[in-house]
CSV table of C-alpha atoms and ligand atoms in Angstrom, one decimal:
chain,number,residue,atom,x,y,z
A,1,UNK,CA,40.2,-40.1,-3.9
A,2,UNK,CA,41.3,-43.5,-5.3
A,3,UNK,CA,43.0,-44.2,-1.7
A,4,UNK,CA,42.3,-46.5,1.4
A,5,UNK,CA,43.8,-46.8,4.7
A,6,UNK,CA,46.1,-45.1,6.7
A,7,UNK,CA,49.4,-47.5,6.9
A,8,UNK,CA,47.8,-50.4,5.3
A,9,UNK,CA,47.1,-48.5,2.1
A,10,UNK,CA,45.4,-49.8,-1.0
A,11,UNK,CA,45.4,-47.5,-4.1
A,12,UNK,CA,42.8,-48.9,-7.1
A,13,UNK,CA,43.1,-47.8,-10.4
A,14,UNK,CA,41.2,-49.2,-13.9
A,15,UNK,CA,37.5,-48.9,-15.6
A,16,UNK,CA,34.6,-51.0,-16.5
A,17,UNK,CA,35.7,-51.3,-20.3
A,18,UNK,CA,39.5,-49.4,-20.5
A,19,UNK,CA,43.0,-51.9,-20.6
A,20,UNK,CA,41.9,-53.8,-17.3
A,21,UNK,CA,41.8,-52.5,-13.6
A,22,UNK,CA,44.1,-53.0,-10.4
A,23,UNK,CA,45.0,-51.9,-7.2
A,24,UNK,CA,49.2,-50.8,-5.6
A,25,UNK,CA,48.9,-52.0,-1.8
A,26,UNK,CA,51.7,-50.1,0.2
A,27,UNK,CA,52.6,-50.8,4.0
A,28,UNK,CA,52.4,-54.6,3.7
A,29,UNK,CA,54.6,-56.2,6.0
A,30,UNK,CA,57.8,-58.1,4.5
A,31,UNK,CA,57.6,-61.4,5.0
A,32,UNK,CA,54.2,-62.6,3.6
A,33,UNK,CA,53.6,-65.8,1.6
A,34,UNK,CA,51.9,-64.5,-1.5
A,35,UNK,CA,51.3,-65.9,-4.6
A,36,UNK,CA,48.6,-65.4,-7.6
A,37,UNK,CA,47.1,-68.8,-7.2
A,38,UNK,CA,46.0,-67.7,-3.4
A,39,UNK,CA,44.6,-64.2,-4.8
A,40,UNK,CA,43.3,-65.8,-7.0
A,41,UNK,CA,40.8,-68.2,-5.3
A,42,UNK,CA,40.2,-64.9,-3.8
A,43,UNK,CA,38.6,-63.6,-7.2
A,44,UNK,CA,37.0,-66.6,-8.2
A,45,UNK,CA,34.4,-65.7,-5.2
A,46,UNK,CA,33.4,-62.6,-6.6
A,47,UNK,CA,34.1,-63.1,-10.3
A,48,UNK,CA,31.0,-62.6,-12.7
A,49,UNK,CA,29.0,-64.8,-15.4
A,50,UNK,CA,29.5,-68.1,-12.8
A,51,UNK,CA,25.7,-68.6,-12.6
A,52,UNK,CA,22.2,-67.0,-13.4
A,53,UNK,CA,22.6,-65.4,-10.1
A,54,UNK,CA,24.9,-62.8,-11.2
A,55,UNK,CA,25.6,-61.1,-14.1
A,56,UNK,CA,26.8,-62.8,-17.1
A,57,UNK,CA,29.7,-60.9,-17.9
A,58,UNK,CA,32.2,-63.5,-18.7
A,59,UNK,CA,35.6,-62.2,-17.0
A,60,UNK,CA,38.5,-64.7,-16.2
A,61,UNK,CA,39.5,-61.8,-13.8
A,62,UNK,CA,43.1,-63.6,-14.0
A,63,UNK,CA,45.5,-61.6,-11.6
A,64,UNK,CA,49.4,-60.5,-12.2
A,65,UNK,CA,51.3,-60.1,-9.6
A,66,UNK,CA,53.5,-57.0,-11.2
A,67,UNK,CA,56.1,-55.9,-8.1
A,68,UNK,CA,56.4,-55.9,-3.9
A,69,UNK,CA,56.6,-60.2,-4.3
A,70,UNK,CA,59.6,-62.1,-4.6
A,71,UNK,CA,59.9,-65.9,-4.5
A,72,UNK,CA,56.7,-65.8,-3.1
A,73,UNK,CA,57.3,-63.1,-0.3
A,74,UNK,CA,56.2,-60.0,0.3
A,75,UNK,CA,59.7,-57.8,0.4
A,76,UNK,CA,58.3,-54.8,2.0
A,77,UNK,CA,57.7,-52.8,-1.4
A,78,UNK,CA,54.8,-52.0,-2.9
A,79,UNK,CA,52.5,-54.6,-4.4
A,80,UNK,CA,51.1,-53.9,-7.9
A,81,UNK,CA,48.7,-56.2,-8.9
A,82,UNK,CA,46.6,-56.1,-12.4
A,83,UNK,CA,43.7,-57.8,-13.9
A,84,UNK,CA,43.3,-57.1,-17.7
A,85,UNK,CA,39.2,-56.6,-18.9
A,86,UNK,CA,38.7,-59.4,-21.8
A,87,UNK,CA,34.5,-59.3,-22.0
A,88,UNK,CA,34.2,-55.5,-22.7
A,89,UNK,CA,31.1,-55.1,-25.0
A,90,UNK,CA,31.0,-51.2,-25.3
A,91,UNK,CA,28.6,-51.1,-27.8
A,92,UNK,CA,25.9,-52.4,-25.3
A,93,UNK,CA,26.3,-49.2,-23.9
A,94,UNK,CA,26.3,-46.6,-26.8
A,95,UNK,CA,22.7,-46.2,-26.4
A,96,UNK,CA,22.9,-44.7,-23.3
A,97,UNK,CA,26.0,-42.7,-24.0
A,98,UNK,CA,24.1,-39.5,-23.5
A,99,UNK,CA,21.3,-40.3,-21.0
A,100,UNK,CA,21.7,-41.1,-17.4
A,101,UNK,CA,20.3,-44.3,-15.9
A,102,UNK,CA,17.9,-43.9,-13.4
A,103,UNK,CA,19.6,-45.0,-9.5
A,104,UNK,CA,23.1,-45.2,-11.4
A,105,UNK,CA,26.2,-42.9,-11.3
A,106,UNK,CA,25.8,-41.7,-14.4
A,107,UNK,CA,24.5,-38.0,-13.5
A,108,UNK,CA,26.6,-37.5,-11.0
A,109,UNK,CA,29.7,-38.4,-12.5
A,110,UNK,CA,28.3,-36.3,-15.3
A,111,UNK,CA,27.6,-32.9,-13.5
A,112,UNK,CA,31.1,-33.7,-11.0
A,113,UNK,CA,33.7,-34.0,-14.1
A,114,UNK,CA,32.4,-32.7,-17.1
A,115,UNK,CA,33.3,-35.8,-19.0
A,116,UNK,CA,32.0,-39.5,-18.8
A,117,UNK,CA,33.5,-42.8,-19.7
A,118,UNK,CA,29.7,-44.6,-20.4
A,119,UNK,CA,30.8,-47.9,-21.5
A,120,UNK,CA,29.9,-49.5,-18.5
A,121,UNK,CA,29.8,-47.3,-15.9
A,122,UNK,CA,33.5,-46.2,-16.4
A,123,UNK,CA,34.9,-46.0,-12.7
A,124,UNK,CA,31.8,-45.8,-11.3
A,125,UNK,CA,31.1,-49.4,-12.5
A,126,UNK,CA,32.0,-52.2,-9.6
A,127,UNK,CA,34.2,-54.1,-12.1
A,128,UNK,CA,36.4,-51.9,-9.6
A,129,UNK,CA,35.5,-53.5,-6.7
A,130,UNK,CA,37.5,-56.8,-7.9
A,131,UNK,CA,40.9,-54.5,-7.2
A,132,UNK,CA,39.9,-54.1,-3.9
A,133,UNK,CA,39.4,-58.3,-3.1
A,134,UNK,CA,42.9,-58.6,-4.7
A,135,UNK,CA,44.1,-56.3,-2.2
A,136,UNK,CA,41.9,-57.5,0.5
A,137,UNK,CA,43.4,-60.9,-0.2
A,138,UNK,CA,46.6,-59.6,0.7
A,139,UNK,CA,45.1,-58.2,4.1
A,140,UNK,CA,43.7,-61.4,4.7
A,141,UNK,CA,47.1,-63.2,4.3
A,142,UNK,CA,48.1,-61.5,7.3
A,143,UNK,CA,45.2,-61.6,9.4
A,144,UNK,CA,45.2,-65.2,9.2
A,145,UNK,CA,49.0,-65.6,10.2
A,146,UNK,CA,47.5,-63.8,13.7
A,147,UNK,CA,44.6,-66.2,13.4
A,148,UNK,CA,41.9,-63.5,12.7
A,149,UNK,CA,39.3,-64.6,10.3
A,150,UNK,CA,36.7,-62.4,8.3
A,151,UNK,CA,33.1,-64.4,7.4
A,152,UNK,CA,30.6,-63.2,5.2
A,153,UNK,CA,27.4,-64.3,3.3
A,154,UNK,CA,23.9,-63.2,2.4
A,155,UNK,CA,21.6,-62.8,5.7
A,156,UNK,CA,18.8,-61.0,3.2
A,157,UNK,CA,16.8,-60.9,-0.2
A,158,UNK,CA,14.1,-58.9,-0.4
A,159,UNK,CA,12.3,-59.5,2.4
A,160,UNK,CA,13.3,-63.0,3.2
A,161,UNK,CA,15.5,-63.0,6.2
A,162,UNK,CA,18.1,-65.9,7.4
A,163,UNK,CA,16.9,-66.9,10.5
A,164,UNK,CA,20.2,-69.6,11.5
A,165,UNK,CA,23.8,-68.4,9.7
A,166,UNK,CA,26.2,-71.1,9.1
A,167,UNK,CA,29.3,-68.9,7.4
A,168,UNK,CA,30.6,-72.6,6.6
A,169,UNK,CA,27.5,-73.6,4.4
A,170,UNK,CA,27.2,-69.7,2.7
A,171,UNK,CA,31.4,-70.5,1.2
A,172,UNK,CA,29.5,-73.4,-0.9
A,173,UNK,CA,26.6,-71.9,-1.5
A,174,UNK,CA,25.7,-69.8,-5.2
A,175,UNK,CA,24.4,-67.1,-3.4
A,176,UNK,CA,26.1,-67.7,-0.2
A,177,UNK,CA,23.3,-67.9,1.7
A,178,UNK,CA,23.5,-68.2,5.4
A,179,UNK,CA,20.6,-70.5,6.3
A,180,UNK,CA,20.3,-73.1,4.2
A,181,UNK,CA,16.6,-73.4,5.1
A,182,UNK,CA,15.8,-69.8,3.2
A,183,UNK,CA,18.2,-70.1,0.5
A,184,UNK,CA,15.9,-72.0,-2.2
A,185,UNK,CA,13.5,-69.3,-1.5
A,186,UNK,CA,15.9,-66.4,-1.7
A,187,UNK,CA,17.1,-68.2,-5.2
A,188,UNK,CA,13.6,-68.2,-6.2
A,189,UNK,CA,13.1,-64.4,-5.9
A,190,UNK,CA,15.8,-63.6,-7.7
A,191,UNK,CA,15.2,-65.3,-10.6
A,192,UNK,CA,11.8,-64.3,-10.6
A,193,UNK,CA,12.9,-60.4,-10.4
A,194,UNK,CA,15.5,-61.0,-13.1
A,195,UNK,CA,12.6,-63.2,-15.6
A,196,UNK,CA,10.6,-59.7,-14.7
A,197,UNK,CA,13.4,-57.6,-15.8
A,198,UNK,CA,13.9,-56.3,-12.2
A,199,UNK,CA,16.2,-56.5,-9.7
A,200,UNK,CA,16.4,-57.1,-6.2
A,201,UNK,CA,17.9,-55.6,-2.5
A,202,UNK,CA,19.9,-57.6,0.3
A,203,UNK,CA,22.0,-57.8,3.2
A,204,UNK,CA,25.2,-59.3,3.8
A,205,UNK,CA,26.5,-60.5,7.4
A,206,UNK,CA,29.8,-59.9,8.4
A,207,UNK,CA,31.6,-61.7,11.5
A,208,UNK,CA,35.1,-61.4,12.3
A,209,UNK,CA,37.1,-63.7,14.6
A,210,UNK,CA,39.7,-63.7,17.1
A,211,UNK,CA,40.1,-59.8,16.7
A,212,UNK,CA,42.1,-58.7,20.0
A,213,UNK,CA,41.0,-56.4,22.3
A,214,UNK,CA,42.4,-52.3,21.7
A,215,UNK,CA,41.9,-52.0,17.8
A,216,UNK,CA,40.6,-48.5,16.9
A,217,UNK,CA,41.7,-45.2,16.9
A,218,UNK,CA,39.6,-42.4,18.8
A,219,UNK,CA,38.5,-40.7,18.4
A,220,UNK,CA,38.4,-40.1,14.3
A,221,UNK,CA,39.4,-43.2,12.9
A,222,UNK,CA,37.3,-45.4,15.6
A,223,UNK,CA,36.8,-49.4,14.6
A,224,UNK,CA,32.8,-48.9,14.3
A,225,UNK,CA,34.0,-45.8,12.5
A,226,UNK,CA,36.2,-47.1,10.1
A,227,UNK,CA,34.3,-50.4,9.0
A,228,UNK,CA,30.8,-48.9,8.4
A,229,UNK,CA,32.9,-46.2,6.2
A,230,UNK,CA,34.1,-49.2,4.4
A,231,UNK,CA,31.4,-50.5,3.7
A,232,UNK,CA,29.2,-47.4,2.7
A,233,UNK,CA,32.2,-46.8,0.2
A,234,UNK,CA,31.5,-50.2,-1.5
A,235,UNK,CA,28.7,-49.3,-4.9
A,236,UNK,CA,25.0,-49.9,-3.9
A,237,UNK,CA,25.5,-50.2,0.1
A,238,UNK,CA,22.6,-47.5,1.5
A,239,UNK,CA,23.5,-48.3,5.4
A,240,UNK,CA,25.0,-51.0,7.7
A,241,UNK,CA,24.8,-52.3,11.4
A,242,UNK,CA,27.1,-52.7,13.8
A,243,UNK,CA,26.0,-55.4,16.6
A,244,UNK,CA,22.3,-54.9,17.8
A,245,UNK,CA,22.5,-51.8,15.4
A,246,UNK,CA,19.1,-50.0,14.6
A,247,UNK,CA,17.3,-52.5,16.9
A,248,UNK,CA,19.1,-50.9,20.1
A,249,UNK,CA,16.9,-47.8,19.5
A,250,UNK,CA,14.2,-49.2,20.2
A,251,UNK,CA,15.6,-51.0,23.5
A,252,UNK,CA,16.0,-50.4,27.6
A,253,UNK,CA,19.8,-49.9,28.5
A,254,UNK,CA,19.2,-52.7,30.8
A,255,UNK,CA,18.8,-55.0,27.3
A,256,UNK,CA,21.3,-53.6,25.2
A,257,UNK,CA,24.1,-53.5,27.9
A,258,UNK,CA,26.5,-56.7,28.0
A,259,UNK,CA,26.6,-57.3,31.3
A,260,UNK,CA,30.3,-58.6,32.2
A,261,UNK,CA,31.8,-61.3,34.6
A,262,UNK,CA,35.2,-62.9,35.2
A,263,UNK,CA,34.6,-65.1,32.2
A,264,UNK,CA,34.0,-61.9,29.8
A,265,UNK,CA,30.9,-60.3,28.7
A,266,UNK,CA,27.4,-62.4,28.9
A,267,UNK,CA,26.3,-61.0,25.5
A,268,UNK,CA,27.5,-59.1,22.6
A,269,UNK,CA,25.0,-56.5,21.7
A,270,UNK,CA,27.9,-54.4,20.9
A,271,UNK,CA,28.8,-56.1,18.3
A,272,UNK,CA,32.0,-56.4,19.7
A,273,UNK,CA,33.5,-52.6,19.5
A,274,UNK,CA,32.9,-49.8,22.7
A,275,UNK,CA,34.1,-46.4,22.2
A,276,UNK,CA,35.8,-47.5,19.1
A,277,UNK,CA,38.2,-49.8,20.3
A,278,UNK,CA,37.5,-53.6,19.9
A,279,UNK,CA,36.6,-55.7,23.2
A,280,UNK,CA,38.0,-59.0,21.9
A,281,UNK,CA,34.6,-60.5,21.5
A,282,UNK,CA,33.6,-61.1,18.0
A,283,UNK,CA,32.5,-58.2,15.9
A,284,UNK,CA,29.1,-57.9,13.6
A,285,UNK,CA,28.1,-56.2,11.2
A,286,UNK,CA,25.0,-56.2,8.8
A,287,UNK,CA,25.7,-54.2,5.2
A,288,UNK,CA,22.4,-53.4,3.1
A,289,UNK,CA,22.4,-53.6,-0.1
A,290,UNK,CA,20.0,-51.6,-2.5
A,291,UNK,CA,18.8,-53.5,-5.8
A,292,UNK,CA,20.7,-53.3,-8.5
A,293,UNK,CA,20.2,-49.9,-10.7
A,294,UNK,CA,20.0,-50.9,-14.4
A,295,UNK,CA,17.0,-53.2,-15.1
A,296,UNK,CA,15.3,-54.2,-18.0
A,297,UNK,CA,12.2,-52.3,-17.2
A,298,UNK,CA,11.4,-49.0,-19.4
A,299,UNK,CA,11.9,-45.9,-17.2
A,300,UNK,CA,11.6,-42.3,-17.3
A,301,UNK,CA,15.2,-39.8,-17.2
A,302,UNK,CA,16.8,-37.0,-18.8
A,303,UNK,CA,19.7,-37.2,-21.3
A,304,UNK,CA,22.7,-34.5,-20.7
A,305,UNK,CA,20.8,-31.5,-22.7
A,306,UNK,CA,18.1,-32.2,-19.7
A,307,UNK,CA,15.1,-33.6,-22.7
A,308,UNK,CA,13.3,-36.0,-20.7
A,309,UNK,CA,13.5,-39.6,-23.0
A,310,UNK,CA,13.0,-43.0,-22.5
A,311,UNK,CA,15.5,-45.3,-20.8
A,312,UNK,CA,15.4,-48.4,-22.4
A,313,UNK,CA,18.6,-50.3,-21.1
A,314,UNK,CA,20.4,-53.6,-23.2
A,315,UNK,CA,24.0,-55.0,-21.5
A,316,UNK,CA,24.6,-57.3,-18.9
A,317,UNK,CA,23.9,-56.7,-14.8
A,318,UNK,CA,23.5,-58.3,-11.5
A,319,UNK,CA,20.1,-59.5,-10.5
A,320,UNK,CA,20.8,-58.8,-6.8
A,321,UNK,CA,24.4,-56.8,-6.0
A,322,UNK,CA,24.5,-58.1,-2.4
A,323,UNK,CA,25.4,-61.8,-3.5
A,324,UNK,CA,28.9,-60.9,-5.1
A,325,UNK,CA,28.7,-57.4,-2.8
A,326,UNK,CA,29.2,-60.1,0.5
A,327,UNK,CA,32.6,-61.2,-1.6
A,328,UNK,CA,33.8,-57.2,-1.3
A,329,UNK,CA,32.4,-56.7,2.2
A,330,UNK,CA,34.5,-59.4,3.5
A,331,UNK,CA,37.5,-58.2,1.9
A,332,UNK,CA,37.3,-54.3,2.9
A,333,UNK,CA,36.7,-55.7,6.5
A,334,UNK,CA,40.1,-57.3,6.1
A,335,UNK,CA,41.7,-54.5,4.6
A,336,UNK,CA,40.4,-52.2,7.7
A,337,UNK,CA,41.5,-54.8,10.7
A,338,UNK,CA,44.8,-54.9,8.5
A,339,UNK,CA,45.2,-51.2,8.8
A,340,UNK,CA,44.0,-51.3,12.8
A,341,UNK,CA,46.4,-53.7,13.5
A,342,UNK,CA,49.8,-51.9,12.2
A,343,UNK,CA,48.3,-48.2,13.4
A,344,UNK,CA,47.6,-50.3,17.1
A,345,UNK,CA,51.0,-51.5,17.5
A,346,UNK,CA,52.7,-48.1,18.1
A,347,UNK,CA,49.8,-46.9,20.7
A,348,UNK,CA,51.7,-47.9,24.0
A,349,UNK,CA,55.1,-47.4,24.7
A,350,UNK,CA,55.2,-51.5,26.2
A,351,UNK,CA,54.2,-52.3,22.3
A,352,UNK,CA,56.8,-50.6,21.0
A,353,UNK,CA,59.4,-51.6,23.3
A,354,UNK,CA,57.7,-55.3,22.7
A,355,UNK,CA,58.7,-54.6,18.7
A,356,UNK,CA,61.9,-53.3,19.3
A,357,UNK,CA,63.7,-54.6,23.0
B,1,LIG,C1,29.5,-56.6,-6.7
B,1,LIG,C2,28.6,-55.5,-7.3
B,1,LIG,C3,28.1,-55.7,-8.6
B,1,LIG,C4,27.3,-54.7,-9.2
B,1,LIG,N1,26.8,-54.9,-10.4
B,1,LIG,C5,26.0,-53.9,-11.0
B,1,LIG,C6,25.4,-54.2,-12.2
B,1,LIG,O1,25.5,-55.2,-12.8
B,1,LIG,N2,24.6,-53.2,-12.8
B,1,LIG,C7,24.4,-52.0,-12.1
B,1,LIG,O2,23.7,-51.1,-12.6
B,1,LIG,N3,24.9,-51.8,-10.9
B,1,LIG,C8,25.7,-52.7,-10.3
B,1,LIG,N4,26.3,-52.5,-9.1
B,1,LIG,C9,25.9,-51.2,-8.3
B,1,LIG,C10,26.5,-49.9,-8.9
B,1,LIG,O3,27.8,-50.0,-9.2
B,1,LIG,C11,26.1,-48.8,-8.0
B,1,LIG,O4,24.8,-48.8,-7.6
B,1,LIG,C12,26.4,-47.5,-8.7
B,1,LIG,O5,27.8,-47.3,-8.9
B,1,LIG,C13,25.8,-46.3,-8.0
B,1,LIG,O6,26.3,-46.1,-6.8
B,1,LIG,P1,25.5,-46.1,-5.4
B,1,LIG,O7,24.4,-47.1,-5.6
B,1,LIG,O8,26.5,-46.5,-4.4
B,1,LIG,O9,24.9,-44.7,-5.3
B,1,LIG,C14,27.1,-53.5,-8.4
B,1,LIG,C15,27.6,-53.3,-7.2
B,1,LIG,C16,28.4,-54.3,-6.6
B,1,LIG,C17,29.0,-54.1,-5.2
């Protein structure tokens, strides 16, 4: 299933080393000012190779805008948009053409289809992952003409936690860290996992703003729902947190519960979602990343005729997949409130009378 959304709909297509990749986003309002030079500054955020923090791929990741726009509007029609692969170097990969790394995709894709595209993870690679800012881009276009923001950036490395989050100071930041106090250190461990030939986990933080009250659909397509599915479907993300999260397990109800008064609620343990609808305070999430699979190191698998050999992998990876991952977080959070928003405006009869009267 190459498909996301339910009215907001984003279809990606592409691989790690074929022609390029790209995405066809359908149900986008007519309208919209759009161009490539706004998606992409979108790209540029997640784009490889831009310092020793990520991998050093060098990809322009230059987007064309190929239908759905006109003179800088969205018409209503779909929008194709396509991003052609320039730093392909397959031949890093023909070693492993037969083996299948260890915490990669590789097997799995193996044993599902029968057939794998190795040269860089094929499909399975996140190279994918830049159709889905492009089309989050386009989400976030209209999020921000209803003055809804998405924030992201790096609460985690290893274990060294943000303890203040300025969302302002992780935009100009390498690794988009939220605390400004941690980030030298969380640099620091990086580097010194990728000078070891290792890699490194971490977890992004996720705010969004200004989000009215009633988004969600109960009771199977609830907000909670719907944005921690996004986020498990982005590559290396093992779990994520909505508001107090796995911390409210371990608390009384009488200090999880936001206790409410005429001026709104006094806290936001919630994370700003109850029974999958949206409560108008801000909503928070925390998405964990595991450490990147390939690494440097010399480890044990099987090849496809099940011999057990020796991985020894060559190429080009991310040190620590949360720091470009916090680019694709924010964007699949815009392409979910996106989707809430049109599926929310037909729920009462006095919204659609509103649209139409
Ligand atoms: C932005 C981003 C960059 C990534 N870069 C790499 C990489 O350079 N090397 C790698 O082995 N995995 C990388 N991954 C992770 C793999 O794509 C992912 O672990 C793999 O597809 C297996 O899927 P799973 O971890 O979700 O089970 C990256 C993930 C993201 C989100």
């Amino acid at each position: 299933m190459n498909t996301f959304g339910i009215k907001f709909r984003l279809t990606t297509f592409g691989e790690s080393h074929g022609a390029g990749i790209g995405c066809v986003i359908d149900g986008v309002p007519a309208g919209l000012k759009i161009n490539e030079e706004y998606i992409q500054k979108e790209l540029d955020k997640r784009k490889p190779g831009q310092n020793s923090y990520s991998t050093p791929r060098k990809e322009s990741d230059k987007v064309e805008i190929l239908s759905g726009v006109f003179e800088n509007l969205s018409t209503g029609a779909p929008i194709t948009l396509f991003i052609a692969n320039q730093n392909q170097k397959s031949k890093d990969y023909s070693n492993i053409k037969d083996l299948f790394r260890p915490g990669h995709a590789d097997m799995t894709y193996f044993y599902k289809y029968g057939i794998r595209d190795y040269r860089g993870g094929g499909r399975s690679s996140a190279r994918e992952t830049a159709a889905r800012v492009a089309g989050g881009a386009i989400a976030q276009k209209m999020l921000e003409s209803l003055n809804i923001k998405v924030q992201s950036g790096i609460f985690s490395i290893g274990g060294i936690e943000a303890i203040n989050t300025d969302f302002k100071y992780a935009n100009n930041s390498e690794i988009f860290a939220l605390d400004k106090e941690k980030e030298e250190l969380q640099k620091e461990l990086i580097i010194k996992c990728k000078k070891s030939h290792d890699s490194i986990g971490g977890s992004v933080l996720l705010q969004i703003k200004n989000v009215p009250s009633g988004l969600g659909e109960p009771l199977y397509h609830k907000l909670d729902a719907s944005l921690a599915g996004a986020m498990m479907g982005i590559n290396g993300v093992k779990a994520v947190e909505i508001g107090e999260g796995v911390n409210a397990s371990k608390l009384r109800g009488s200090e999880n519960n936001d206790q409410i008064s005429h001026e709104g609620f006094l806290s936001n343990h919630s994370g700003g979602i109850l029974g999958g609808i949206s409560t108008g305070e801000d909503i928070e999430l925390k998405i964990h990343f595991k450490p990147t699979p390939s690494i440097f190191i010399p480890q044990s698998t099987i090849d496809t005729q099940k011999n057990v050999v020796n991985c020894k992998l060559k190429g080009r990876h991310d040190p620590c997949i949360a720091v470009r991952g916090s680019v694709v977080a924010k964007h699949m959070a815009n392409l979910v409130i996106a989707d809430m928003l049109l599926l929310n405006a037909s729920s009462t009869m006095d919204k659609l009378k509103g649209a139409y009267l």
